[in-house]
PDB file of C-alpha atoms in Angstrom:
ATOM      1  CA  UNK A 241    -103.967 -75.221  -3.951  1.00 94.00           C
ATOM      2  CA  UNK A 242    -103.402 -73.206  -0.857  1.00 97.00           C
ATOM      3  CA  UNK A 243    -103.300 -69.588  -1.057  1.00 95.00           C
ATOM      4  CA  UNK A 244    -104.182 -68.883   2.706  1.00 98.00           C
ATOM      5  CA  UNK A 245    -102.262 -66.277   4.567  1.00 98.00           C
ATOM      6  CA  UNK A 246    -101.804 -63.716   1.723  1.00 97.00           C
ATOM      7  CA  UNK A 247    -103.330 -60.495   0.945  1.00 96.00           C
ATOM      8  CA  UNK A 248    -105.836 -61.594  -1.711  1.00 94.00           C
ATOM      9  CA  UNK A 249    -108.792 -59.190  -2.236  1.00 94.00           C
ATOM     10  CA  UNK A 250    -110.543 -60.685  -5.349  1.00 90.00           C
ATOM     11  CA  UNK A 251    -110.724 -63.685  -7.277  1.00 86.00           C
ATOM     12  CA  UNK A 252    -111.176 -62.459 -10.795  1.00 76.00           C
ATOM     13  CA  UNK A 253    -107.682 -63.903 -11.981  1.00 68.00           C
ATOM     14  CA  UNK A 254    -108.549 -67.424 -10.681  1.00 71.00           C
ATOM     15  CA  UNK A 255    -111.861 -67.663 -12.703  1.00 61.00           C
ATOM     16  CA  UNK A 256    -109.983 -66.561 -15.854  1.00 62.00           C
ATOM     17  CA  UNK A 257    -108.880 -70.062 -16.824  1.00 71.00           C
ATOM     18  CA  UNK A 258    -110.860 -73.251 -15.722  1.00 76.00           C
ATOM     19  CA  UNK A 259    -108.976 -75.251 -13.206  1.00 85.00           C
ATOM     20  CA  UNK A 260    -110.972 -78.425 -14.072  1.00 88.00           C
ATOM     21  CA  UNK A 261    -109.031 -80.763 -11.963  1.00 93.00           C
ATOM     22  CA  UNK A 262    -108.767 -78.614  -8.760  1.00 94.00           C
ATOM     23  CA  UNK A 263    -110.156 -80.427  -5.725  1.00 97.00           C
ATOM     24  CA  UNK A 264    -109.001 -78.240  -2.794  1.00 98.00           C
ATOM     25  CA  UNK A 265    -108.871 -74.612  -2.615  1.00 96.00           C
ATOM     26  CA  UNK A 266    -107.723 -72.934   0.562  1.00 98.00           C
ATOM     27  CA  UNK A 267    -108.159 -69.053   0.745  1.00 97.00           C
ATOM     28  CA  UNK A 268    -108.387 -68.638   4.412  1.00 98.00           C
ATOM     29  CA  UNK A 269    -107.053 -65.470   6.256  1.00 98.00           C
ATOM     30  CA  UNK A 270    -106.994 -63.320   3.190  1.00 98.00           C
ATOM     31  CA  UNK A 271    -108.958 -60.045   2.446  1.00 98.00           C
ATOM     32  CA  UNK A 272    -111.755 -61.391   0.354  1.00 97.00           C
ATOM     33  CA  UNK A 273    -115.069 -59.476   0.525  1.00 96.00           C
ATOM     34  CA  UNK A 274    -116.651 -61.182  -2.406  1.00 95.00           C
ATOM     35  CA  UNK A 275    -116.399 -64.685  -4.213  1.00 94.00           C
ATOM     36  CA  UNK A 276    -117.673 -63.399  -7.536  1.00 86.00           C
ATOM     37  CA  UNK A 277    -115.183 -64.538 -10.009  1.00 78.00           C
ATOM     38  CA  UNK A 278    -114.611 -67.776  -8.774  1.00 82.00           C
ATOM     39  CA  UNK A 279    -115.483 -69.307 -12.028  1.00 72.00           C
ATOM     40  CA  UNK A 280    -116.032 -73.011 -12.913  1.00 76.00           C
ATOM     41  CA  UNK A 281    -114.275 -75.642 -10.695  1.00 89.00           C
ATOM     42  CA  UNK A 282    -116.192 -78.674 -11.509  1.00 90.00           C
ATOM     43  CA  UNK A 283    -113.961 -81.002  -9.417  1.00 94.00           C
ATOM     44  CA  UNK A 284    -113.779 -78.831  -6.154  1.00 95.00           C
ATOM     45  CA  UNK A 285    -114.699 -80.976  -3.284  1.00 97.00           C
ATOM     46  CA  UNK A 286    -113.033 -78.863  -0.382  1.00 98.00           C
ATOM     47  CA  UNK A 287    -113.220 -75.107  -0.103  1.00 98.00           C
ATOM     48  CA  UNK A 288    -111.821 -72.875   2.641  1.00 98.00           C
ATOM     49  CA  UNK A 289    -112.826 -69.193   2.920  1.00 98.00           C
ATOM     50  CA  UNK A 290    -112.401 -68.667   6.609  1.00 98.00           C
ATOM     51  CA  UNK A 291    -111.273 -65.521   8.166  1.00 98.00           C
ATOM     52  CA  UNK A 292    -111.927 -63.072   5.403  1.00 98.00           C
ATOM     53  CA  UNK A 293    -114.248 -60.271   5.000  1.00 98.00           C
ATOM     54  CA  UNK A 294    -117.206 -62.040   3.334  1.00 98.00           C
ATOM     55  CA  UNK A 295    -120.826 -60.762   3.872  1.00 96.00           C
ATOM     56  CA  UNK A 296    -122.290 -63.136   1.390  1.00 95.00           C
ATOM     57  CA  UNK A 297    -121.464 -66.588  -0.197  1.00 96.00           C
ATOM     58  CA  UNK A 298    -122.642 -65.704  -3.605  1.00 94.00           C
ATOM     59  CA  UNK A 299    -120.607 -67.035  -6.345  1.00 92.00           C
ATOM     60  CA  UNK A 300    -120.475 -70.678  -4.817  1.00 94.00           C
ATOM     61  CA  UNK A 301    -123.595 -71.593  -6.541  1.00 90.00           C
ATOM     62  CA  UNK A 302    -121.779 -73.340  -9.428  1.00 89.00           C
ATOM     63  CA  UNK A 303    -119.494 -75.561  -7.105  1.00 93.00           C
ATOM     64  CA  UNK A 304    -121.782 -78.698  -7.814  1.00 92.00           C
ATOM     65  CA  UNK A 305    -119.218 -81.256  -6.317  1.00 95.00           C
ATOM     66  CA  UNK A 306    -118.329 -79.331  -3.188  1.00 96.00           C
ATOM     67  CA  UNK A 307    -118.526 -81.467  -0.125  1.00 96.00           C
ATOM     68  CA  UNK A 308    -116.899 -79.453   2.563  1.00 97.00           C
ATOM     69  CA  UNK A 309    -117.387 -75.651   2.977  1.00 97.00           C
ATOM     70  CA  UNK A 310    -115.310 -73.779   5.683  1.00 98.00           C
ATOM     71  CA  UNK A 311    -116.651 -70.032   5.917  1.00 98.00           C
ATOM     72  CA  UNK A 312    -116.036 -69.345   9.598  1.00 98.00           C
ATOM     73  CA  UNK A 313    -114.939 -65.990  10.829  1.00 98.00           C
ATOM     74  CA  UNK A 314    -116.505 -63.788   8.236  1.00 98.00           C
ATOM     75  CA  UNK A 315    -119.555 -61.342   8.343  1.00 98.00           C
ATOM     76  CA  UNK A 316    -122.148 -63.736   6.934  1.00 97.00           C
ATOM     77  CA  UNK A 317    -125.433 -63.094   7.978  1.00 94.00           C
ATOM     78  CA  UNK A 318    -127.121 -65.961   5.639  1.00 93.00           C
ATOM     79  CA  UNK A 319    -126.128 -69.240   4.237  1.00 94.00           C
ATOM     80  CA  UNK A 320    -128.594 -69.073   1.503  1.00 92.00           C
ATOM     81  CA  UNK A 321    -126.371 -69.968  -1.410  1.00 93.00           C
ATOM     82  CA  UNK A 322    -125.623 -73.441   0.207  1.00 93.00           C
ATOM     83  CA  UNK A 323    -128.971 -74.522  -0.844  1.00 91.00           C
ATOM     84  CA  UNK A 324    -127.509 -75.226  -4.520  1.00 90.00           C
ATOM     85  CA  UNK A 325    -124.979 -77.557  -3.070  1.00 92.00           C
ATOM     86  CA  UNK A 326    -126.388 -80.923  -3.262  1.00 91.00           C
ATOM     87  CA  UNK A 327    -123.073 -82.674  -2.543  1.00 94.00           C
ATOM     88  CA  UNK A 328    -122.212 -80.803   0.590  1.00 94.00           C
ATOM     89  CA  UNK A 329    -121.535 -82.852   3.628  1.00 94.00           C
ATOM     90  CA  UNK A 330    -119.893 -80.548   6.008  1.00 95.00           C
ATOM     91  CA  UNK A 331    -120.461 -76.905   6.609  1.00 95.00           C
ATOM     92  CA  UNK A 332    -118.384 -74.961   9.157  1.00 96.00           C
ATOM     93  CA  UNK A 333    -119.665 -71.377   9.698  1.00 96.00           C
ATOM     94  CA  UNK A 334    -119.192 -70.419  13.284  1.00 97.00           C
ATOM     95  CA  UNK A 335    -117.992 -66.794  14.313  1.00 97.00           C
ATOM     96  CA  UNK A 336    -120.317 -65.114  11.522  1.00 97.00           C
ATOM     97  CA  UNK A 337    -123.318 -62.936  11.908  1.00 96.00           C
ATOM     98  CA  UNK A 338    -125.959 -65.601  10.853  1.00 95.00           C
ATOM     99  CA  UNK A 339    -129.571 -64.747  11.725  1.00 91.00           C
ATOM    100  CA  UNK A 340    -131.297 -67.111   9.577  1.00 85.00           C
ATOM    101  CA  UNK A 341    -130.699 -70.698   8.547  1.00 85.00           C
ATOM    102  CA  UNK A 342    -132.609 -70.245   5.320  1.00 81.00           C
ATOM    103  CA  UNK A 343    -130.931 -72.373   2.662  1.00 76.00           C
ATOM    104  CA  UNK A 344    -129.266 -74.964   4.827  1.00 82.00           C
ATOM    105  CA  UNK A 345    -132.154 -77.307   4.382  1.00 73.00           C
ATOM    106  CA  UNK A 346    -131.792 -77.318   0.804  1.00 67.00           C
ATOM    107  CA  UNK A 347    -128.178 -78.737   1.319  1.00 68.00           C
ATOM    108  CA  UNK A 348    -129.855 -82.297   1.450  1.00 62.00           C
ATOM    109  CA  UNK A 349    -126.563 -84.082   1.883  1.00 75.00           C
ATOM    110  CA  UNK A 350    -125.485 -82.332   5.105  1.00 76.00           C
ATOM    111  CA  UNK A 351    -124.843 -84.452   8.117  1.00 66.00           C
ATOM    112  CA  UNK A 352    -127.017 -83.211  11.087  1.00 56.00           C
TER     113      UNK A 352
END
């Protein structure tokens, strides 16, 4: 599902109904300031929230199957929520305000 290059400001309608088979969700270049309301996406493996207005990745903790996360071009100071993502293989987080790598070590499947 590609919803990039729109003017989305929140995700609440997305989480209203579980998208059980959704594997890829692209939300790049929107106006998202929060990922709350993401809901349950048990099959999601690729998630792109690059170039939004995110100060936090709070809300991704339930994405247990996630393998690729693109979150570059936001206002993130920490990546701590990724510690919950045990299947994460690739993390793209350049052009943020990251001051700590806390939590990245917890994502034990990341290729260093």
